[in-house]
């Protein structure tokens, strides 16, 4: 495999990528922007995404990801944008997302099986400007 330790942006949107997102995604530790949107990726979001501690933009929208939102996403200290819209995610929103102190945009829209109450402190994040929960079962 190539040495991608200096890679800071990876844009693979709209490439008809299929299959699961591998746990080896954690090897992209220097990535600041990761865009895997509008593909055919499926399966659960790997908790190893929580090892991408430099990422500040994460686009995983418009795929076929299923399962729950990994609490490990709350370990991304630089994250400003998290877009997981239009997948098949289910369960509740993990309270760990309240740790994302720099988060400005969180879009979970179109995940009809996401449900339950929104963690109380999530809308109170100091920089949050957009919270998308349309077409979900999330309550406020």
CSV table of N, CA and C in Angstrom, one decimal:
chain,number,residue,atom,x,y,z
A,1,UNK,N,0.8,-1.2,0.0
A,1,UNK,CA,0.0,0.0,0.0
A,1,UNK,C,0.9,1.2,0.0
A,2,UNK,N,0.3,2.3,-0.5
A,2,UNK,CA,1.1,3.6,-0.6
A,2,UNK,C,1.2,4.2,0.8
A,3,UNK,N,2.2,5.0,1.0
A,3,UNK,CA,2.4,5.8,2.2
A,3,UNK,C,1.5,7.0,2.1
A,4,UNK,N,0.4,7.1,2.8
A,4,UNK,CA,-0.5,8.3,2.7
A,4,UNK,C,-0.4,9.1,3.9
A,5,UNK,N,0.7,9.1,4.6
A,5,UNK,CA,0.8,9.8,5.9
A,5,UNK,C,0.8,11.3,5.7
A,6,UNK,N,1.1,11.8,4.5
A,6,UNK,CA,1.1,13.3,4.3
A,6,UNK,C,-0.2,13.8,3.6
A,7,UNK,N,-1.1,12.8,3.3
A,7,UNK,CA,-2.4,13.2,2.6
A,7,UNK,C,-3.2,14.0,3.6
A,8,UNK,N,-3.7,15.2,3.1
A,8,UNK,CA,-4.6,16.0,3.9
A,8,UNK,C,-6.0,16.1,3.4
A,9,UNK,N,-6.3,15.7,2.2
A,9,UNK,CA,-7.6,15.7,1.7
A,9,UNK,C,-7.8,14.5,0.8
A,10,UNK,N,-8.9,13.9,0.9
A,10,UNK,CA,-9.3,12.7,0.1
A,10,UNK,C,-10.7,12.9,-0.3
A,11,UNK,N,-10.9,13.2,-1.6
A,11,UNK,CA,-12.3,13.4,-2.2
A,11,UNK,C,-12.5,12.2,-3.2
A,12,UNK,N,-13.4,11.4,-2.8
A,12,UNK,CA,-13.8,10.2,-3.6
A,12,UNK,C,-15.3,10.2,-3.9
A,13,UNK,N,-16.0,11.4,-3.8
A,13,UNK,CA,-17.4,11.5,-4.0
A,13,UNK,C,-17.8,11.2,-5.5
A,14,UNK,N,-19.0,10.7,-5.6
A,14,UNK,CA,-19.6,10.4,-6.9
A,14,UNK,C,-18.7,9.5,-7.8
A,15,UNK,N,-18.2,8.4,-7.2
A,15,UNK,CA,-17.4,7.5,-7.9
A,15,UNK,C,-17.9,6.1,-8.0
A,16,UNK,N,-19.2,5.9,-7.6
A,16,UNK,CA,-19.8,4.5,-7.6
A,16,UNK,C,-19.0,3.5,-6.8
A,17,UNK,N,-18.3,4.0,-5.7
A,17,UNK,CA,-17.6,3.0,-4.9
A,17,UNK,C,-18.6,2.1,-4.2
A,18,UNK,N,-18.3,0.9,-4.0
A,18,UNK,CA,-19.2,-0.1,-3.4
A,18,UNK,C,-18.4,-0.9,-2.3
A,19,UNK,N,-19.2,-1.5,-1.4
A,19,UNK,CA,-18.6,-2.3,-0.4
A,19,UNK,C,-18.6,-1.6,0.9
A,20,UNK,N,-17.9,-2.2,1.9
A,20,UNK,CA,-17.8,-1.7,3.2
A,20,UNK,C,-16.6,-0.7,3.3
A,21,UNK,N,-16.7,0.2,4.2
A,21,UNK,CA,-15.6,1.1,4.6
A,21,UNK,C,-14.7,0.3,5.5
A,22,UNK,N,-13.5,0.1,5.2
A,22,UNK,CA,-12.6,-0.8,6.0
A,22,UNK,C,-12.1,-0.2,7.2
A,23,UNK,N,-11.8,-1.0,8.2
A,23,UNK,CA,-11.3,-0.5,9.5
A,23,UNK,C,-9.9,0.2,9.3
A,24,UNK,N,-9.3,-0.2,8.2
A,24,UNK,CA,-7.9,0.4,7.9
A,24,UNK,C,-8.1,1.9,7.5
A,25,UNK,N,-9.3,2.5,7.5
A,25,UNK,CA,-9.5,3.9,7.3
A,25,UNK,C,-8.7,4.7,8.3
A,26,UNK,N,-8.5,4.1,9.5
A,26,UNK,CA,-7.7,4.8,10.5
A,26,UNK,C,-6.3,5.1,10.1
A,27,UNK,N,-5.8,4.5,9.0
A,27,UNK,CA,-4.5,4.9,8.6
A,27,UNK,C,-4.4,6.2,7.9
A,28,UNK,N,-5.5,6.9,7.7
A,28,UNK,CA,-5.5,8.2,7.1
A,28,UNK,C,-5.5,9.3,8.2
A,29,UNK,N,-4.7,9.1,9.2
A,29,UNK,CA,-4.7,10.0,10.4
A,29,UNK,C,-4.3,11.5,10.1
A,30,UNK,N,-3.7,11.8,9.0
A,30,UNK,CA,-3.4,13.2,8.7
A,30,UNK,C,-4.5,13.9,7.9
A,31,UNK,N,-5.5,13.1,7.5
A,31,UNK,CA,-6.6,13.7,6.6
A,31,UNK,C,-7.4,14.7,7.4
A,32,UNK,N,-7.6,15.9,6.7
A,32,UNK,CA,-8.4,16.9,7.3
A,32,UNK,C,-9.8,17.0,6.6
A,33,UNK,N,-9.8,16.6,5.4
A,33,UNK,CA,-11.1,16.5,4.6
A,33,UNK,C,-11.2,15.1,4.1
A,34,UNK,N,-12.4,14.5,4.4
A,34,UNK,CA,-12.7,13.1,3.8
A,34,UNK,C,-14.1,13.2,3.2
A,35,UNK,N,-14.1,13.0,1.9
A,35,UNK,CA,-15.4,13.1,1.2
A,35,UNK,C,-15.7,11.8,0.5
A,36,UNK,N,-16.6,11.0,1.0
A,36,UNK,CA,-17.0,9.7,0.4
A,36,UNK,C,-18.4,9.7,0.0
A,37,UNK,N,-19.0,10.9,-0.2
A,37,UNK,CA,-20.4,11.1,-0.4
A,37,UNK,C,-20.8,10.6,-1.8
A,38,UNK,N,-22.1,10.3,-1.9
A,38,UNK,CA,-22.7,9.9,-3.2
A,38,UNK,C,-22.0,8.7,-3.8
A,39,UNK,N,-21.9,7.7,-3.1
A,39,UNK,CA,-21.3,6.4,-3.6
A,39,UNK,C,-22.3,5.3,-3.2
A,40,UNK,N,-21.9,4.1,-3.2
A,40,UNK,CA,-22.7,2.9,-2.9
A,40,UNK,C,-22.1,2.2,-1.7
A,41,UNK,N,-21.5,2.9,-0.8
A,41,UNK,CA,-20.8,2.3,0.3
A,41,UNK,C,-21.9,1.8,1.3
A,42,UNK,N,-21.7,0.6,1.9
A,42,UNK,CA,-22.7,0.1,2.8
A,42,UNK,C,-22.0,-0.5,4.0
A,43,UNK,N,-22.9,-1.1,4.9
A,43,UNK,CA,-22.4,-1.7,6.1
A,43,UNK,C,-22.3,-0.6,7.2
A,44,UNK,N,-21.8,-1.0,8.3
A,44,UNK,CA,-21.7,-0.1,9.5
A,44,UNK,C,-20.6,0.9,9.3
A,45,UNK,N,-20.7,2.0,9.9
A,45,UNK,CA,-19.6,3.0,9.9
A,45,UNK,C,-18.6,2.5,10.9
A,46,UNK,N,-17.3,2.3,10.5
A,46,UNK,CA,-16.4,1.7,11.4
A,46,UNK,C,-16.0,2.6,12.6
A,47,UNK,N,-15.9,2.1,13.8
A,47,UNK,CA,-15.5,3.0,14.9
A,47,UNK,C,-14.1,3.6,14.7
A,48,UNK,N,-13.3,3.0,13.8
A,48,UNK,CA,-11.9,3.5,13.6
A,48,UNK,C,-12.0,4.9,13.0
A,49,UNK,N,-13.1,5.4,12.5
A,49,UNK,CA,-13.2,6.8,12.1
A,49,UNK,C,-12.9,7.7,13.2
A,50,UNK,N,-13.0,7.3,14.4
A,50,UNK,CA,-12.7,8.1,15.6
A,50,UNK,C,-11.2,8.3,15.7
A,51,UNK,N,-10.4,7.6,14.9
A,51,UNK,CA,-8.9,7.8,15.0
A,51,UNK,C,-8.4,8.9,14.0
A,52,UNK,N,-9.3,9.5,13.2
A,52,UNK,CA,-9.0,10.5,12.3
A,52,UNK,C,-9.0,11.9,13.0
A,53,UNK,N,-8.1,12.1,13.9
A,53,UNK,CA,-8.2,13.2,14.9
A,53,UNK,C,-7.9,14.6,14.2
A,54,UNK,N,-7.5,14.6,13.0
A,54,UNK,CA,-7.2,15.9,12.3
A,54,UNK,C,-8.4,16.3,11.4
A,55,UNK,N,-9.3,15.4,11.2
A,55,UNK,CA,-10.4,15.6,10.2
A,55,UNK,C,-11.3,16.7,10.7
A,56,UNK,N,-11.6,17.7,9.8
A,56,UNK,CA,-12.5,18.7,10.2
A,56,UNK,C,-13.7,18.8,9.3
A,57,UNK,N,-13.7,18.1,8.2
A,57,UNK,CA,-14.9,17.9,7.3
A,57,UNK,C,-15.0,16.4,7.0
A,58,UNK,N,-16.1,15.9,7.3
A,58,UNK,CA,-16.4,14.4,7.0
A,58,UNK,C,-17.7,14.3,6.3
A,59,UNK,N,-17.7,14.0,5.0
A,59,UNK,CA,-18.9,13.8,4.2
A,59,UNK,C,-19.0,12.3,4.0
A,60,UNK,N,-20.1,11.7,4.6
A,60,UNK,CA,-20.4,10.3,4.4
A,60,UNK,C,-21.8,10.1,3.9
A,61,UNK,N,-22.4,11.2,3.4
A,61,UNK,CA,-23.8,11.3,3.0
A,61,UNK,C,-24.0,10.6,1.7
A,62,UNK,N,-25.3,10.2,1.5
A,62,UNK,CA,-25.8,9.6,0.3
A,62,UNK,C,-25.0,8.3,-0.1
A,63,UNK,N,-25.0,7.4,0.9
A,63,UNK,CA,-24.5,6.1,0.7
A,63,UNK,C,-25.5,5.1,1.2
A,64,UNK,N,-25.2,3.9,1.6
A,64,UNK,CA,-26.1,2.9,2.1
A,64,UNK,C,-25.6,2.4,3.5
A,65,UNK,N,-24.9,3.3,4.2
A,65,UNK,CA,-24.4,2.9,5.5
A,65,UNK,C,-25.6,2.5,6.4
A,66,UNK,N,-25.4,1.5,7.2
A,66,UNK,CA,-26.5,1.1,8.2
A,66,UNK,C,-25.9,0.9,9.5
A,67,UNK,N,-26.7,0.5,10.5
A,67,UNK,CA,-26.3,0.3,11.8
A,67,UNK,C,-26.3,1.7,12.6
A,68,UNK,N,-25.7,1.7,13.7
A,68,UNK,CA,-25.7,2.9,14.5
A,68,UNK,C,-24.6,3.9,14.2
A,69,UNK,N,-24.8,5.1,14.7
A,69,UNK,CA,-23.7,6.1,14.6
A,69,UNK,C,-22.7,5.8,15.6
A,70,UNK,N,-21.4,5.5,15.2
A,70,UNK,CA,-20.4,5.1,16.2
A,70,UNK,C,-20.1,6.2,17.2
A,71,UNK,N,-20.2,5.9,18.5
A,71,UNK,CA,-19.9,6.9,19.5
A,71,UNK,C,-18.4,7.5,19.3
A,72,UNK,N,-17.6,6.7,18.7
A,72,UNK,CA,-16.2,7.1,18.5
A,72,UNK,C,-16.1,8.4,17.6
A,73,UNK,N,-17.2,8.8,16.9
A,73,UNK,CA,-17.1,10.0,16.2
A,73,UNK,C,-17.0,11.2,17.1
A,74,UNK,N,-17.4,11.0,18.3
A,74,UNK,CA,-17.3,12.1,19.4
A,74,UNK,C,-15.8,12.3,19.8
A,75,UNK,N,-14.9,11.5,19.2
A,75,UNK,CA,-13.5,11.7,19.6
A,75,UNK,C,-12.7,12.6,18.6
A,76,UNK,N,-13.4,13.2,17.7
A,76,UNK,CA,-12.8,14.0,16.6
A,76,UNK,C,-12.7,15.5,17.0
A,77,UNK,N,-11.7,15.9,17.6
A,77,UNK,CA,-11.6,17.2,18.3
A,77,UNK,C,-11.7,18.4,17.3
A,78,UNK,N,-11.3,18.2,16.1
A,78,UNK,CA,-11.3,19.3,15.1
A,78,UNK,C,-12.5,19.3,14.2
A,79,UNK,N,-13.4,18.4,14.3
A,79,UNK,CA,-14.6,18.2,13.4
A,79,UNK,C,-15.5,19.4,13.4
A,80,UNK,N,-15.7,20.0,12.2
A,80,UNK,CA,-16.6,21.1,12.1
A,80,UNK,C,-17.8,20.8,11.3
A,81,UNK,N,-17.7,19.8,10.3
A,81,UNK,CA,-18.8,19.4,9.5
A,81,UNK,C,-18.9,17.9,9.5
A,82,UNK,N,-20.1,17.3,9.9
A,82,UNK,CA,-20.4,15.9,9.8
A,82,UNK,C,-21.7,15.8,9.0
A,83,UNK,N,-21.6,15.2,7.8
A,83,UNK,CA,-22.8,15.0,7.0
A,83,UNK,C,-22.9,13.5,6.8
A,84,UNK,N,-24.0,12.9,7.4
A,84,UNK,CA,-24.3,11.5,7.3
A,84,UNK,C,-25.7,11.4,6.7
A,85,UNK,N,-26.2,12.4,6.0
A,85,UNK,CA,-27.5,12.4,5.4
A,85,UNK,C,-27.7,11.3,4.4
A,86,UNK,N,-29.0,10.8,4.3
A,86,UNK,CA,-29.4,9.9,3.3
A,86,UNK,C,-28.7,8.6,3.3
A,87,UNK,N,-28.5,8.0,4.5
A,87,UNK,CA,-28.1,6.6,4.6
A,87,UNK,C,-29.2,5.8,5.2
A,88,UNK,N,-28.8,4.7,5.8
A,88,UNK,CA,-29.8,3.8,6.4
A,88,UNK,C,-29.4,3.6,7.9
A,89,UNK,N,-28.9,4.6,8.5
A,89,UNK,CA,-28.5,4.5,9.9
A,89,UNK,C,-29.7,4.4,10.9
A,90,UNK,N,-29.5,3.7,12.0
A,90,UNK,CA,-30.6,3.5,12.9
A,90,UNK,C,-30.1,3.7,14.4
A,91,UNK,N,-31.1,3.6,15.3
A,91,UNK,CA,-30.7,3.8,16.7
A,91,UNK,C,-30.8,5.2,17.1
A,92,UNK,N,-30.2,5.5,18.2
A,92,UNK,CA,-30.2,6.9,18.8
A,92,UNK,C,-28.9,7.6,18.5
A,93,UNK,N,-29.0,8.9,18.7
A,93,UNK,CA,-27.8,9.7,18.4
A,93,UNK,C,-26.9,9.6,19.7
A,94,UNK,N,-25.7,9.2,19.5
A,94,UNK,CA,-24.8,9.0,20.7
A,94,UNK,C,-24.5,10.3,21.4
A,95,UNK,N,-24.6,10.3,22.7
A,95,UNK,CA,-24.3,11.5,23.5
A,95,UNK,C,-22.8,12.0,23.3
A,96,UNK,N,-22.0,11.1,22.9
A,96,UNK,CA,-20.6,11.5,22.6
A,96,UNK,C,-20.4,12.6,21.6
A,97,UNK,N,-21.4,12.7,20.7
A,97,UNK,CA,-21.3,13.8,19.7
A,97,UNK,C,-21.3,15.2,20.4
A,98,UNK,N,-21.8,15.2,21.7
A,98,UNK,CA,-21.7,16.5,22.4
A,98,UNK,C,-20.3,16.9,22.7
A,99,UNK,N,-19.3,16.1,22.5
A,99,UNK,CA,-17.9,16.4,22.8
A,99,UNK,C,-17.3,17.2,21.6
A,100,UNK,N,-18.1,17.3,20.5
A,100,UNK,CA,-17.5,18.0,19.3
A,100,UNK,C,-17.7,19.5,19.4
A,101,UNK,N,-16.8,20.1,20.2
A,101,UNK,CA,-16.9,21.5,20.6
A,101,UNK,C,-16.8,22.5,19.4
A,102,UNK,N,-16.2,22.1,18.3
A,102,UNK,CA,-16.0,23.0,17.2
A,102,UNK,C,-17.1,22.7,16.1
A,103,UNK,N,-18.0,21.8,16.3
A,103,UNK,CA,-19.0,21.4,15.3
A,103,UNK,C,-19.8,22.5,14.9
A,104,UNK,N,-19.9,22.8,13.6
A,104,UNK,CA,-20.8,23.8,13.0
A,104,UNK,C,-22.0,23.3,12.3
A,105,UNK,N,-21.8,22.1,11.6
A,105,UNK,CA,-22.8,21.5,10.8
A,105,UNK,C,-22.9,20.1,11.1
A,106,UNK,N,-24.1,19.6,11.4
A,106,UNK,CA,-24.4,18.2,11.6
A,106,UNK,C,-25.7,17.9,10.9
A,107,UNK,N,-25.6,17.1,9.8
A,107,UNK,CA,-26.7,16.7,9.0
A,107,UNK,C,-26.9,15.2,9.1
A,108,UNK,N,-28.0,14.8,9.7
A,108,UNK,CA,-28.4,13.4,9.9
A,108,UNK,C,-29.7,13.1,9.1
A,109,UNK,N,-30.2,14.1,8.3
A,109,UNK,CA,-31.5,14.0,7.6
A,109,UNK,C,-31.6,12.7,6.8
A,110,UNK,N,-32.8,12.2,6.6
A,110,UNK,CA,-33.0,11.1,5.7
A,110,UNK,C,-32.6,9.8,6.2
A,111,UNK,N,-32.3,9.6,7.4
A,111,UNK,CA,-32.0,8.3,8.1
A,111,UNK,C,-33.3,8.0,8.9
A,112,UNK,N,-34.3,7.4,8.2
A,112,UNK,CA,-35.6,7.3,8.8
A,112,UNK,C,-35.6,6.4,10.1
A,113,UNK,N,-34.6,5.6,10.2
A,113,UNK,CA,-34.6,4.7,11.4
A,113,UNK,C,-33.8,5.3,12.6
A,114,UNK,N,-33.2,6.5,12.4
A,114,UNK,CA,-32.7,7.1,13.6
A,114,UNK,C,-33.8,7.6,14.5
A,115,UNK,N,-33.7,7.4,15.8
A,115,UNK,CA,-34.9,7.7,16.6
A,115,UNK,C,-34.4,8.1,18.0
A,116,UNK,N,-35.4,8.4,18.8
A,116,UNK,CA,-35.1,8.8,20.2
A,116,UNK,C,-34.9,10.3,20.3
A,117,UNK,N,-34.6,10.7,21.6
A,117,UNK,CA,-34.4,12.1,21.8
A,117,UNK,C,-33.0,12.5,21.4
A,118,UNK,N,-32.9,13.7,20.9
A,118,UNK,CA,-31.6,14.3,20.6
A,118,UNK,C,-30.9,14.6,22.0
A,119,UNK,N,-29.6,14.2,22.1
A,119,UNK,CA,-28.9,14.5,23.4
A,119,UNK,C,-29.1,16.0,23.7
A,120,UNK,N,-29.4,16.3,24.9
A,120,UNK,CA,-29.8,17.6,25.4
A,120,UNK,C,-28.8,18.7,25.1
A,121,UNK,N,-27.5,18.3,25.2
A,121,UNK,CA,-26.5,19.3,25.0
A,121,UNK,C,-26.0,19.5,23.6
A,122,UNK,N,-26.5,18.7,22.7
A,122,UNK,CA,-26.1,18.8,21.3
A,122,UNK,C,-26.5,20.1,20.7
A,123,UNK,N,-27.7,20.6,20.8
A,123,UNK,CA,-28.1,21.9,20.2
A,123,UNK,C,-27.4,23.1,20.9
A,124,UNK,N,-26.8,22.8,22.0
A,124,UNK,CA,-26.1,23.9,22.8
A,124,UNK,C,-24.6,24.0,22.4
A,125,UNK,N,-24.1,23.2,21.5
A,125,UNK,CA,-22.7,23.3,21.1
A,125,UNK,C,-22.5,24.8,20.6
A,126,UNK,N,-21.4,25.4,21.1
A,126,UNK,CA,-21.2,26.8,20.9
A,126,UNK,C,-21.1,27.3,19.4
A,127,UNK,N,-20.7,26.4,18.5
A,127,UNK,CA,-20.5,26.9,17.1
A,127,UNK,C,-21.5,26.3,16.2
A,128,UNK,N,-22.4,25.4,16.7
A,128,UNK,CA,-23.4,24.7,15.8
A,128,UNK,C,-24.3,25.7,15.2
A,129,UNK,N,-24.3,25.7,13.8
A,129,UNK,CA,-25.2,26.6,13.0
A,129,UNK,C,-26.3,25.8,12.3
A,130,UNK,N,-26.0,24.6,12.0
A,130,UNK,CA,-27.0,23.8,11.2
A,130,UNK,C,-27.1,22.4,11.8
A,131,UNK,N,-28.4,22.0,12.1
A,131,UNK,CA,-28.6,20.7,12.6
A,131,UNK,C,-29.8,20.1,11.8
A,132,UNK,N,-29.5,19.1,10.9
A,132,UNK,CA,-30.5,18.5,10.1
A,132,UNK,C,-31.0,17.2,10.6
A,133,UNK,N,-32.2,17.2,11.0
A,133,UNK,CA,-32.8,15.9,11.5
A,133,UNK,C,-34.2,15.6,10.7
A,134,UNK,N,-34.4,16.2,9.6
A,134,UNK,CA,-35.6,16.0,8.8
A,134,UNK,C,-35.6,14.5,8.3
A,135,UNK,N,-36.8,14.0,8.2
A,135,UNK,CA,-37.0,12.6,7.8
A,135,UNK,C,-36.2,11.6,8.6
A,136,UNK,N,-36.3,11.8,9.9
A,136,UNK,CA,-35.8,10.9,10.9
A,136,UNK,C,-36.8,10.8,12.0
A,137,UNK,N,-36.6,9.8,12.9
A,137,UNK,CA,-37.5,9.7,14.1
A,137,UNK,C,-36.9,10.4,15.3
A,138,UNK,N,-36.0,11.3,15.1
A,138,UNK,CA,-35.3,12.0,16.2
A,138,UNK,C,-36.3,13.0,16.8
A,139,UNK,N,-36.4,13.1,18.1
A,139,UNK,CA,-37.2,14.1,18.7
A,139,UNK,C,-36.4,15.1,19.5
A,140,UNK,N,-36.9,16.3,19.6
A,140,UNK,CA,-36.2,17.4,20.3
A,140,UNK,C,-36.8,17.7,21.6
